[in-house]
PDB file of C-alpha atoms in Angstrom:
ATOM      1  CA  UNK A   1      59.804  73.763  16.789  1.00 36.00           C
ATOM      2  CA  UNK A   2      59.548  77.065  14.934  1.00 37.00           C
ATOM      3  CA  UNK A   3      57.357  77.335  11.892  1.00 43.00           C
ATOM      4  CA  UNK A   4      60.310  77.769   9.527  1.00 45.00           C
ATOM      5  CA  UNK A   5      62.107  74.857  11.166  1.00 45.00           C
ATOM      6  CA  UNK A   6      59.096  72.599  10.669  1.00 47.00           C
ATOM      7  CA  UNK A   7      58.879  73.382   6.989  1.00 54.00           C
ATOM      8  CA  UNK A   8      62.598  73.146   6.366  1.00 44.00           C
ATOM      9  CA  UNK A   9      62.759  69.716   7.997  1.00 42.00           C
ATOM     10  CA  UNK A  10      59.663  68.454   6.235  1.00 43.00           C
ATOM     11  CA  UNK A  11      60.795  69.608   2.795  1.00 42.00           C
ATOM     12  CA  UNK A  12      64.383  68.382   3.066  1.00 41.00           C
ATOM     13  CA  UNK A  13      63.703  64.670   2.596  1.00 40.00           C
ATOM     14  CA  UNK A  14      66.727  64.395   0.327  1.00 37.00           C
ATOM     15  CA  UNK A  15      69.447  66.935   1.129  1.00 37.00           C
ATOM     16  CA  UNK A  16      71.291  68.258  -1.924  1.00 35.00           C
ATOM     17  CA  UNK A  17      75.026  67.725  -1.909  1.00 34.00           C
ATOM     18  CA  UNK A  18      75.588  71.442  -2.463  1.00 39.00           C
ATOM     19  CA  UNK A  19      73.354  74.105  -0.857  1.00 39.00           C
ATOM     20  CA  UNK A  20      71.197  75.740  -3.482  1.00 55.00           C
ATOM     21  CA  UNK A  21      71.245  72.746  -5.852  1.00 85.00           C
ATOM     22  CA  UNK A  22      67.912  72.678  -7.676  1.00 96.00           C
ATOM     23  CA  UNK A  23      65.937  69.523  -8.375  1.00 97.00           C
ATOM     24  CA  UNK A  24      63.473  69.293 -11.242  1.00 98.00           C
ATOM     25  CA  UNK A  25      60.358  67.209 -11.695  1.00 98.00           C
ATOM     26  CA  UNK A  26      57.532  66.855 -14.195  1.00 98.00           C
ATOM     27  CA  UNK A  27      53.831  66.773 -13.359  1.00 98.00           C
ATOM     28  CA  UNK A  28      51.815  63.670 -14.143  1.00 98.00           C
ATOM     29  CA  UNK A  29      48.900  65.934 -15.099  1.00 97.00           C
ATOM     30  CA  UNK A  30      50.970  66.558 -18.220  1.00 98.00           C
ATOM     31  CA  UNK A  31      51.370  62.825 -18.880  1.00 98.00           C
ATOM     32  CA  UNK A  32      47.773  61.646 -18.620  1.00 97.00           C
ATOM     33  CA  UNK A  33      47.947  59.509 -21.769  1.00 96.00           C
ATOM     34  CA  UNK A  34      50.601  57.329 -20.130  1.00 98.00           C
ATOM     35  CA  UNK A  35      50.175  54.667 -17.493  1.00 97.00           C
ATOM     36  CA  UNK A  36      51.710  55.844 -14.252  1.00 98.00           C
ATOM     37  CA  UNK A  37      54.500  53.267 -14.343  1.00 98.00           C
ATOM     38  CA  UNK A  38      55.354  54.285 -17.910  1.00 98.00           C
ATOM     39  CA  UNK A  39      55.350  57.958 -16.895  1.00 98.00           C
ATOM     40  CA  UNK A  40      57.680  57.316 -13.952  1.00 98.00           C
ATOM     41  CA  UNK A  41      60.037  55.250 -16.121  1.00 98.00           C
ATOM     42  CA  UNK A  42      60.083  58.030 -18.721  1.00 98.00           C
ATOM     43  CA  UNK A  43      60.987  60.700 -16.184  1.00 98.00           C
ATOM     44  CA  UNK A  44      63.709  58.570 -14.632  1.00 98.00           C
ATOM     45  CA  UNK A  45      65.171  57.777 -18.069  1.00 98.00           C
ATOM     46  CA  UNK A  46      65.177  61.473 -18.990  1.00 98.00           C
ATOM     47  CA  UNK A  47      67.069  62.342 -15.819  1.00 98.00           C
ATOM     48  CA  UNK A  48      64.398  64.104 -13.758  1.00 98.00           C
ATOM     49  CA  UNK A  49      64.893  64.206 -10.015  1.00 98.00           C
ATOM     50  CA  UNK A  50      61.237  63.691  -9.187  1.00 98.00           C
ATOM     51  CA  UNK A  51      57.586  63.868 -10.075  1.00 98.00           C
ATOM     52  CA  UNK A  52      54.570  65.965  -9.202  1.00 98.00           C
ATOM     53  CA  UNK A  53      52.008  63.203  -8.715  1.00 98.00           C
ATOM     54  CA  UNK A  54      48.432  64.355  -9.321  1.00 98.00           C
ATOM     55  CA  UNK A  55      45.940  62.053  -7.624  1.00 98.00           C
ATOM     56  CA  UNK A  56      43.466  61.065 -10.329  1.00 96.00           C
ATOM     57  CA  UNK A  57      41.686  58.046 -11.755  1.00 94.00           C
ATOM     58  CA  UNK A  58      44.192  57.383 -14.540  1.00 92.00           C
ATOM     59  CA  UNK A  59      47.209  57.229 -12.232  1.00 95.00           C
ATOM     60  CA  UNK A  60      46.881  56.911  -8.449  1.00 97.00           C
ATOM     61  CA  UNK A  61      43.138  57.098  -7.794  1.00 97.00           C
ATOM     62  CA  UNK A  62      42.534  58.494  -4.273  1.00 97.00           C
ATOM     63  CA  UNK A  63      39.055  56.922  -4.244  1.00 96.00           C
ATOM     64  CA  UNK A  64      40.180  53.419  -5.215  1.00 96.00           C
ATOM     65  CA  UNK A  65      39.161  50.609  -2.871  1.00 96.00           C
ATOM     66  CA  UNK A  66      42.692  49.179  -3.014  1.00 97.00           C
ATOM     67  CA  UNK A  67      44.388  52.543  -2.467  1.00 97.00           C
ATOM     68  CA  UNK A  68      46.778  51.301   0.222  1.00 97.00           C
ATOM     69  CA  UNK A  69      48.142  48.541  -1.988  1.00 98.00           C
ATOM     70  CA  UNK A  70      48.475  50.884  -4.950  1.00 98.00           C
ATOM     71  CA  UNK A  71      50.272  53.459  -2.826  1.00 98.00           C
ATOM     72  CA  UNK A  72      52.750  50.863  -1.574  1.00 98.00           C
ATOM     73  CA  UNK A  73      53.499  49.819  -5.152  1.00 98.00           C
ATOM     74  CA  UNK A  74      54.039  53.429  -6.242  1.00 98.00           C
ATOM     75  CA  UNK A  75      56.324  53.944  -3.251  1.00 98.00           C
ATOM     76  CA  UNK A  76      58.414  50.954  -4.308  1.00 98.00           C
ATOM     77  CA  UNK A  77      58.647  52.224  -7.875  1.00 98.00           C
ATOM     78  CA  UNK A  78      59.695  55.704  -6.790  1.00 98.00           C
ATOM     79  CA  UNK A  79      62.397  54.236  -4.571  1.00 98.00           C
ATOM     80  CA  UNK A  80      63.639  51.903  -7.291  1.00 98.00           C
ATOM     81  CA  UNK A  81      63.786  54.721  -9.845  1.00 98.00           C
ATOM     82  CA  UNK A  82      65.297  57.227  -7.426  1.00 98.00           C
ATOM     83  CA  UNK A  83      62.485  59.753  -7.917  1.00 98.00           C
ATOM     84  CA  UNK A  84      61.343  62.227  -5.293  1.00 98.00           C
ATOM     85  CA  UNK A  85      57.679  63.193  -5.168  1.00 98.00           C
ATOM     86  CA  UNK A  86      55.227  65.936  -4.322  1.00 98.00           C
ATOM     87  CA  UNK A  87      51.533  65.037  -4.140  1.00 98.00           C
ATOM     88  CA  UNK A  88      49.187  67.332  -6.073  1.00 98.00           C
ATOM     89  CA  UNK A  89      45.407  67.536  -5.746  1.00 98.00           C
ATOM     90  CA  UNK A  90      44.483  69.585  -8.811  1.00 94.00           C
ATOM     91  CA  UNK A  91      42.708  66.885 -10.823  1.00 94.00           C
ATOM     92  CA  UNK A  92      39.767  68.482 -12.611  1.00 93.00           C
ATOM     93  CA  UNK A  93      37.024  65.883 -12.124  1.00 95.00           C
ATOM     94  CA  UNK A  94      38.317  63.510  -9.460  1.00 94.00           C
ATOM     95  CA  UNK A  95      35.422  64.255  -7.070  1.00 92.00           C
ATOM     96  CA  UNK A  96      32.633  65.271  -9.432  1.00 91.00           C
ATOM     97  CA  UNK A  97      32.460  64.089 -13.061  1.00 90.00           C
ATOM     98  CA  UNK A  98      30.451  67.157 -14.110  1.00 94.00           C
ATOM     99  CA  UNK A  99      32.025  70.058 -12.207  1.00 93.00           C
ATOM    100  CA  UNK A 100      35.627  71.071 -12.786  1.00 92.00           C
ATOM    101  CA  UNK A 101      37.463  71.191  -9.434  1.00 90.00           C
ATOM    102  CA  UNK A 102      34.180  70.653  -7.626  1.00 92.00           C
ATOM    103  CA  UNK A 103      33.278  70.503  -4.862  1.00 97.00           C
ATOM    104  CA  UNK A 104      35.738  72.920  -3.281  1.00 97.00           C
ATOM    105  CA  UNK A 105      36.729  74.203   0.142  1.00 98.00           C
ATOM    106  CA  UNK A 106      34.337  77.106  -0.521  1.00 98.00           C
ATOM    107  CA  UNK A 107      31.226  75.133  -1.471  1.00 97.00           C
ATOM    108  CA  UNK A 108      28.141  76.416   0.424  1.00 97.00           C
ATOM    109  CA  UNK A 109      27.068  72.868   1.274  1.00 97.00           C
ATOM    110  CA  UNK A 110      28.985  71.552   4.335  1.00 97.00           C
ATOM    111  CA  UNK A 111      28.828  67.995   3.009  1.00 97.00           C
ATOM    112  CA  UNK A 112      30.467  69.095  -0.222  1.00 97.00           C
ATOM    113  CA  UNK A 113      33.211  70.897   1.661  1.00 98.00           C
ATOM    114  CA  UNK A 114      33.719  67.737   3.688  1.00 98.00           C
ATOM    115  CA  UNK A 115      34.183  65.831   0.439  1.00 97.00           C
ATOM    116  CA  UNK A 116      37.092  68.091  -0.532  1.00 97.00           C
ATOM    117  CA  UNK A 117      38.529  67.841   2.973  1.00 98.00           C
ATOM    118  CA  UNK A 118      38.340  64.065   2.656  1.00 97.00           C
ATOM    119  CA  UNK A 119      40.390  64.203  -0.527  1.00 98.00           C
ATOM    120  CA  UNK A 120      43.031  66.381   1.123  1.00 98.00           C
ATOM    121  CA  UNK A 121      43.306  64.174   4.193  1.00 98.00           C
ATOM    122  CA  UNK A 122      43.701  61.132   1.946  1.00 98.00           C
ATOM    123  CA  UNK A 123      46.356  63.029   0.001  1.00 98.00           C
ATOM    124  CA  UNK A 124      48.235  63.725   3.234  1.00 98.00           C
ATOM    125  CA  UNK A 125      48.195  60.029   4.150  1.00 98.00           C
ATOM    126  CA  UNK A 126      49.395  59.105   0.676  1.00 98.00           C
ATOM    127  CA  UNK A 127      52.127  61.745   0.825  1.00 98.00           C
ATOM    128  CA  UNK A 128      53.345  60.435   4.170  1.00 98.00           C
ATOM    129  CA  UNK A 129      53.527  56.887   2.780  1.00 98.00           C
ATOM    130  CA  UNK A 130      55.419  58.083  -0.297  1.00 98.00           C
ATOM    131  CA  UNK A 131      57.808  60.318   1.642  1.00 98.00           C
ATOM    132  CA  UNK A 132      56.582  63.345  -0.311  1.00 98.00           C
ATOM    133  CA  UNK A 133      57.905  66.871   0.229  1.00 96.00           C
ATOM    134  CA  UNK A 134      54.419  68.404   0.452  1.00 98.00           C
ATOM    135  CA  UNK A 135      50.755  68.151  -0.487  1.00 98.00           C
ATOM    136  CA  UNK A 136      49.565  70.801  -2.919  1.00 98.00           C
ATOM    137  CA  UNK A 137      46.062  72.280  -2.788  1.00 98.00           C
ATOM    138  CA  UNK A 138      44.103  75.424  -3.735  1.00 98.00           C
ATOM    139  CA  UNK A 139      41.134  77.392  -2.433  1.00 98.00           C
ATOM    140  CA  UNK A 140      38.671  77.078  -5.310  1.00 97.00           C
ATOM    141  CA  UNK A 141      36.606  79.860  -6.843  1.00 97.00           C
ATOM    142  CA  UNK A 142      34.195  81.953  -4.797  1.00 97.00           C
ATOM    143  CA  UNK A 143      30.593  80.811  -5.323  1.00 97.00           C
ATOM    144  CA  UNK A 144      28.428  83.540  -6.857  1.00 95.00           C
ATOM    145  CA  UNK A 145      25.993  83.509  -3.947  1.00 95.00           C
ATOM    146  CA  UNK A 146      28.728  83.884  -1.309  1.00 97.00           C
ATOM    147  CA  UNK A 147      30.115  87.263  -0.232  1.00 97.00           C
ATOM    148  CA  UNK A 148      33.883  87.627   0.054  1.00 97.00           C
ATOM    149  CA  UNK A 149      34.132  87.855   3.840  1.00 98.00           C
ATOM    150  CA  UNK A 150      32.041  84.708   4.229  1.00 98.00           C
ATOM    151  CA  UNK A 151      34.201  82.935   1.652  1.00 98.00           C
ATOM    152  CA  UNK A 152      37.419  83.792   3.517  1.00 98.00           C
ATOM    153  CA  UNK A 153      35.953  82.684   6.834  1.00 98.00           C
ATOM    154  CA  UNK A 154      34.744  79.453   5.244  1.00 98.00           C
ATOM    155  CA  UNK A 155      38.165  78.771   3.716  1.00 98.00           C
ATOM    156  CA  UNK A 156      39.964  79.228   7.031  1.00 98.00           C
ATOM    157  CA  UNK A 157      37.443  77.173   9.001  1.00 98.00           C
ATOM    158  CA  UNK A 158      37.431  74.328   6.483  1.00 98.00           C
ATOM    159  CA  UNK A 159      41.181  74.188   6.017  1.00 98.00           C
ATOM    160  CA  UNK A 160      42.135  74.371   9.701  1.00 98.00           C
ATOM    161  CA  UNK A 161      41.619  70.645  10.482  1.00 98.00           C
ATOM    162  CA  UNK A 162      43.451  69.697   7.282  1.00 98.00           C
ATOM    163  CA  UNK A 163      46.480  71.669   8.405  1.00 98.00           C
ATOM    164  CA  UNK A 164      46.281  69.872  11.754  1.00 98.00           C
ATOM    165  CA  UNK A 165      46.312  66.528   9.914  1.00 98.00           C
ATOM    166  CA  UNK A 166      49.330  67.708   7.931  1.00 98.00           C
ATOM    167  CA  UNK A 167      51.158  68.536  11.158  1.00 98.00           C
ATOM    168  CA  UNK A 168      50.426  65.102  12.602  1.00 98.00           C
ATOM    169  CA  UNK A 169      51.701  63.449   9.402  1.00 98.00           C
ATOM    170  CA  UNK A 170      54.731  65.735   9.195  1.00 98.00           C
ATOM    171  CA  UNK A 171      53.913  66.741   5.603  1.00 98.00           C
ATOM    172  CA  UNK A 172      53.367  70.444   4.808  1.00 98.00           C
ATOM    173  CA  UNK A 173      50.127  71.473   3.125  1.00 98.00           C
ATOM    174  CA  UNK A 174      51.225  73.867   0.377  1.00 98.00           C
ATOM    175  CA  UNK A 175      48.380  76.023  -0.911  1.00 98.00           C
ATOM    176  CA  UNK A 176      48.693  77.522  -4.387  1.00 98.00           C
ATOM    177  CA  UNK A 177      47.602  81.033  -5.366  1.00 98.00           C
ATOM    178  CA  UNK A 178      45.556  80.338  -8.501  1.00 97.00           C
ATOM    179  CA  UNK A 179      44.297  83.017 -10.925  1.00 96.00           C
ATOM    180  CA  UNK A 180      40.521  83.297 -10.671  1.00 96.00           C
ATOM    181  CA  UNK A 181      40.344  81.594  -7.274  1.00 97.00           C
ATOM    182  CA  UNK A 182      39.569  83.255  -3.963  1.00 98.00           C
ATOM    183  CA  UNK A 183      43.201  82.789  -2.966  1.00 98.00           C
ATOM    184  CA  UNK A 184      44.818  84.129  -6.126  1.00 98.00           C
ATOM    185  CA  UNK A 185      47.942  86.025  -5.041  1.00 98.00           C
ATOM    186  CA  UNK A 186      50.780  85.953  -2.558  1.00 98.00           C
ATOM    187  CA  UNK A 187      49.063  88.614  -0.498  1.00 98.00           C
ATOM    188  CA  UNK A 188      46.002  86.324  -0.348  1.00 98.00           C
ATOM    189  CA  UNK A 189      48.228  83.552   0.989  1.00 98.00           C
ATOM    190  CA  UNK A 190      49.314  85.818   3.825  1.00 98.00           C
ATOM    191  CA  UNK A 191      45.694  86.710   4.542  1.00 98.00           C
ATOM    192  CA  UNK A 192      44.902  83.015   5.037  1.00 98.00           C
ATOM    193  CA  UNK A 193      48.090  82.376   6.997  1.00 98.00           C
ATOM    194  CA  UNK A 194      47.278  85.215   9.380  1.00 98.00           C
ATOM    195  CA  UNK A 195      43.650  84.065   9.747  1.00 98.00           C
ATOM    196  CA  UNK A 196      44.845  80.611  10.806  1.00 98.00           C
ATOM    197  CA  UNK A 197      47.448  81.939  13.234  1.00 98.00           C
ATOM    198  CA  UNK A 198      50.488  81.115  11.104  1.00 97.00           C
ATOM    199  CA  UNK A 199      50.341  77.317  11.555  1.00 98.00           C
ATOM    200  CA  UNK A 200      53.645  75.503  11.206  1.00 96.00           C
ATOM    201  CA  UNK A 201      52.535  73.154   8.437  1.00 98.00           C
ATOM    202  CA  UNK A 202      50.744  75.620   6.167  1.00 98.00           C
ATOM    203  CA  UNK A 203      53.156  76.379   3.353  1.00 98.00           C
ATOM    204  CA  UNK A 204      53.079  77.781  -0.154  1.00 98.00           C
ATOM    205  CA  UNK A 205      53.012  76.339  -3.645  1.00 98.00           C
ATOM    206  CA  UNK A 206      54.476  78.999  -5.919  1.00 98.00           C
ATOM    207  CA  UNK A 207      53.590  78.690  -9.605  1.00 98.00           C
ATOM    208  CA  UNK A 208      56.189  80.732 -11.484  1.00 98.00           C
ATOM    209  CA  UNK A 209      53.868  81.280 -14.447  1.00 98.00           C
ATOM    210  CA  UNK A 210      51.154  82.652 -12.174  1.00 98.00           C
ATOM    211  CA  UNK A 211      53.658  85.184 -10.843  1.00 98.00           C
ATOM    212  CA  UNK A 212      54.299  86.363 -14.394  1.00 97.00           C
ATOM    213  CA  UNK A 213      50.570  86.399 -15.099  1.00 97.00           C
ATOM    214  CA  UNK A 214      49.270  88.607 -12.302  1.00 95.00           C
ATOM    215  CA  UNK A 215      51.663  89.410  -9.434  1.00 97.00           C
ATOM    216  CA  UNK A 216      52.917  93.013  -9.194  1.00 96.00           C
ATOM    217  CA  UNK A 217      56.482  91.764  -8.620  1.00 96.00           C
ATOM    218  CA  UNK A 218      58.562  89.959 -11.292  1.00 97.00           C
ATOM    219  CA  UNK A 219      58.738  86.178 -10.758  1.00 98.00           C
ATOM    220  CA  UNK A 220      62.267  86.230  -9.325  1.00 98.00           C
ATOM    221  CA  UNK A 221      61.200  88.852  -6.781  1.00 98.00           C
ATOM    222  CA  UNK A 222      58.182  86.724  -5.918  1.00 98.00           C
ATOM    223  CA  UNK A 223      60.524  83.845  -5.129  1.00 98.00           C
ATOM    224  CA  UNK A 224      62.591  86.025  -2.826  1.00 98.00           C
ATOM    225  CA  UNK A 225      59.508  87.383  -1.044  1.00 98.00           C
ATOM    226  CA  UNK A 226      57.918  83.935  -0.683  1.00 98.00           C
ATOM    227  CA  UNK A 227      61.049  82.023   0.343  1.00 98.00           C
ATOM    228  CA  UNK A 228      60.265  81.548   4.064  1.00 97.00           C
ATOM    229  CA  UNK A 229      57.018  79.722   3.280  1.00 98.00           C
ATOM    230  CA  UNK A 230      58.012  77.948   0.071  1.00 98.00           C
ATOM    231  CA  UNK A 231      57.252  74.197   0.048  1.00 97.00           C
ATOM    232  CA  UNK A 232      56.554  73.428  -3.603  1.00 98.00           C
ATOM    233  CA  UNK A 233      57.263  75.071  -6.972  1.00 98.00           C
ATOM    234  CA  UNK A 234      55.445  74.644 -10.254  1.00 98.00           C
ATOM    235  CA  UNK A 235      57.222  76.024 -13.293  1.00 98.00           C
ATOM    236  CA  UNK A 236      56.306  76.806 -16.885  1.00 98.00           C
ATOM    237  CA  UNK A 237      56.358  79.809 -19.197  1.00 98.00           C
ATOM    238  CA  UNK A 238      53.569  82.404 -19.296  1.00 97.00           C
ATOM    239  CA  UNK A 239      52.766  85.905 -20.550  1.00 97.00           C
ATOM    240  CA  UNK A 240      51.656  88.887 -18.533  1.00 96.00           C
ATOM    241  CA  UNK A 241      47.917  88.983 -17.956  1.00 95.00           C
ATOM    242  CA  UNK A 242      47.187  85.673 -19.724  1.00 96.00           C
ATOM    243  CA  UNK A 243      46.648  82.542 -17.631  1.00 95.00           C
ATOM    244  CA  UNK A 244      47.930  80.019 -20.155  1.00 96.00           C
ATOM    245  CA  UNK A 245      50.610  77.480 -19.265  1.00 97.00           C
ATOM    246  CA  UNK A 246      53.196  77.551 -22.053  1.00 98.00           C
ATOM    247  CA  UNK A 247      56.237  75.432 -22.923  1.00 97.00           C
ATOM    248  CA  UNK A 248      59.541  77.053 -22.056  1.00 98.00           C
ATOM    249  CA  UNK A 249      60.580  79.771 -24.478  1.00 97.00           C
ATOM    250  CA  UNK A 250      57.040  80.654 -25.558  1.00 97.00           C
ATOM    251  CA  UNK A 251      56.371  83.208 -22.811  1.00 97.00           C
ATOM    252  CA  UNK A 252      58.133  86.139 -21.165  1.00 97.00           C
ATOM    253  CA  UNK A 253      59.748  84.731 -18.020  1.00 98.00           C
ATOM    254  CA  UNK A 254      63.427  85.304 -17.211  1.00 98.00           C
ATOM    255  CA  UNK A 255      64.231  81.764 -16.058  1.00 98.00           C
ATOM    256  CA  UNK A 256      67.907  82.255 -15.130  1.00 97.00           C
ATOM    257  CA  UNK A 257      66.785  84.976 -12.712  1.00 97.00           C
ATOM    258  CA  UNK A 258      64.033  82.760 -11.269  1.00 98.00           C
ATOM    259  CA  UNK A 259      66.315  79.769 -10.804  1.00 97.00           C
ATOM    260  CA  UNK A 260      69.023  81.968  -9.276  1.00 97.00           C
ATOM    261  CA  UNK A 261      66.468  83.192  -6.744  1.00 97.00           C
ATOM    262  CA  UNK A 262      65.379  79.626  -5.906  1.00 97.00           C
ATOM    263  CA  UNK A 263      68.988  78.494  -5.494  1.00 96.00           C
ATOM    264  CA  UNK A 264      69.869  81.515  -3.368  1.00 96.00           C
ATOM    265  CA  UNK A 265      66.849  80.774  -1.166  1.00 96.00           C
ATOM    266  CA  UNK A 266      68.283  77.265  -0.646  1.00 94.00           C
ATOM    267  CA  UNK A 267      64.942  75.825  -1.737  1.00 96.00           C
ATOM    268  CA  UNK A 268      65.025  72.063  -1.088  1.00 92.00           C
ATOM    269  CA  UNK A 269      61.862  70.802  -2.784  1.00 96.00           C
ATOM    270  CA  UNK A 270      61.060  69.957  -6.382  1.00 98.00           C
ATOM    271  CA  UNK A 271      60.455  72.467  -9.166  1.00 98.00           C
ATOM    272  CA  UNK A 272      57.826  70.644 -11.210  1.00 98.00           C
ATOM    273  CA  UNK A 273      57.048  71.397 -14.852  1.00 98.00           C
ATOM    274  CA  UNK A 274      53.321  72.162 -15.081  1.00 98.00           C
ATOM    275  CA  UNK A 275      51.953  71.632 -18.614  1.00 97.00           C
ATOM    276  CA  UNK A 276      48.560  69.902 -18.174  1.00 95.00           C
ATOM    277  CA  UNK A 277      47.141  71.125 -21.478  1.00 94.00           C
ATOM    278  CA  UNK A 278      50.080  69.645 -23.372  1.00 95.00           C
ATOM    279  CA  UNK A 279      49.501  66.103 -22.157  1.00 95.00           C
ATOM    280  CA  UNK A 280      48.740  64.928 -25.706  1.00 95.00           C
ATOM    281  CA  UNK A 281      52.469  65.394 -26.390  1.00 97.00           C
ATOM    282  CA  UNK A 282      53.687  64.877 -22.837  1.00 97.00           C
ATOM    283  CA  UNK A 283      56.774  62.749 -23.573  1.00 98.00           C
ATOM    284  CA  UNK A 284      57.929  65.316 -26.138  1.00 98.00           C
ATOM    285  CA  UNK A 285      57.628  68.260 -23.746  1.00 98.00           C
ATOM    286  CA  UNK A 286      59.139  66.276 -20.880  1.00 98.00           C
ATOM    287  CA  UNK A 287      62.160  65.594 -23.071  1.00 98.00           C
ATOM    288  CA  UNK A 288      62.530  69.268 -24.017  1.00 98.00           C
ATOM    289  CA  UNK A 289      61.872  70.815 -20.616  1.00 98.00           C
ATOM    290  CA  UNK A 290      64.693  69.362 -18.545  1.00 98.00           C
ATOM    291  CA  UNK A 291      67.561  70.503 -20.821  1.00 98.00           C
ATOM    292  CA  UNK A 292      65.981  73.976 -20.923  1.00 98.00           C
ATOM    293  CA  UNK A 293      65.865  74.179 -17.126  1.00 98.00           C
ATOM    294  CA  UNK A 294      69.387  72.833 -16.711  1.00 97.00           C
ATOM    295  CA  UNK A 295      70.727  75.366 -19.215  1.00 96.00           C
ATOM    296  CA  UNK A 296      68.884  78.182 -17.454  1.00 96.00           C
ATOM    297  CA  UNK A 297      70.186  76.993 -14.084  1.00 95.00           C
ATOM    298  CA  UNK A 298      73.751  76.907 -15.408  1.00 94.00           C
ATOM    299  CA  UNK A 299      73.341  80.430 -16.774  1.00 92.00           C
ATOM    300  CA  UNK A 300      72.126  81.601 -13.367  1.00 85.00           C
ATOM    301  CA  UNK A 301      74.916  79.973 -11.352  1.00 78.00           C
ATOM    302  CA  UNK A 302      77.392  82.901 -11.192  1.00 64.00           C
ATOM    303  CA  UNK A 303      74.770  85.096  -9.508  1.00 53.00           C
ATOM    304  CA  UNK A 304      73.823  82.684  -6.698  1.00 51.00           C
ATOM    305  CA  UNK A 305      76.295  83.965  -4.148  1.00 45.00           C
ATOM    306  CA  UNK A 306      75.216  87.564  -4.632  1.00 46.00           C
ATOM    307  CA  UNK A 307      71.532  86.824  -4.164  1.00 47.00           C
ATOM    308  CA  UNK A 308      71.263  85.029  -0.827  1.00 46.00           C
ATOM    309  CA  UNK A 309      67.796  85.533   0.668  1.00 41.00           C
ATOM    310  CA  UNK A 310      65.958  84.183   3.725  1.00 40.00           C
ATOM    311  CA  UNK A 311      64.664  80.618   3.419  1.00 38.00           C
ATOM    312  CA  UNK A 312      62.502  78.465   5.695  1.00 36.00           C
ATOM    313  CA  UNK A 313      64.087  78.419   9.094  1.00 35.00           C
ATOM    314  CA  UNK A 314      65.535  81.951   8.751  1.00 33.00           C
ATOM    315  CA  UNK A 315      63.995  85.333   9.394  1.00 36.00           C
ATOM    316  CA  UNK A 316      60.714  85.737   7.516  1.00 33.00           C
ATOM    317  CA  UNK A 317      59.986  88.245   4.846  1.00 33.00           C
ATOM    318  CA  UNK A 318      56.632  89.536   3.682  1.00 33.00           C
ATOM    319  CA  UNK A 319      54.932  90.208   0.389  1.00 33.00           C
TER     320      UNK A 319
END
């Protein structure tokens, strides 16, 4: 199987009735004041297609002793509610109560790196049980005492067995370029992909706000350039040069253009609203976000046919 074919099959768990039809979700990291069942019911009632499920203690705890039973119950609820799912691993303190996102794939201590690998392999198992489109992850920040070449080598070496686990499970591992992290841009994603030999189940999480924040290309162009590797999308508003996740309409992003690019790429996964710092008013922003995205998608519809670009399974592009 070709790399593009692997990703396109793995991310097409629920085929849209019309090619290019977008499906929207909301991240549970923006609903942390709700019980998970209440959050899922809310999203289903509002009309969302799915959920970005962050593994954390307040929802589905990846370290819980009864994890298998909890995962089966979540799977049943998702099926009953008709919600698709992507598994996210960006919880701030799930592994260490004192270090945000620690330990990471870049930690100097091998045992600490193994701790992060353990979380990711658990996430892959959970994702397979839930029928998720992908498992999201990120590199982490470069430790001060580590030089850049060592950090890149460490990232590739540590992530390689995780990607192998993803291939066995049939669930793509979708790494996210994160401002301030070692892997911060689309070009950094390609550096890692090349270092690992372009493995079939290493894909990309594209955060649209991050594109606006620091990529040289506009967000819609980022979508077109990233399309062959795209497994997961996070979406929110943002301003140039400021890494702050904003509700729709409070930043500078041209959302009809972005959604037109996603539809033209025939992207089959979820586009998940990512507003973790607005969790205190999560139900309010969940209610507002879906109509905004649907209106933007409707405004973009006439341009879909004119903007066809390669998607997973077609000829690759580059950034």
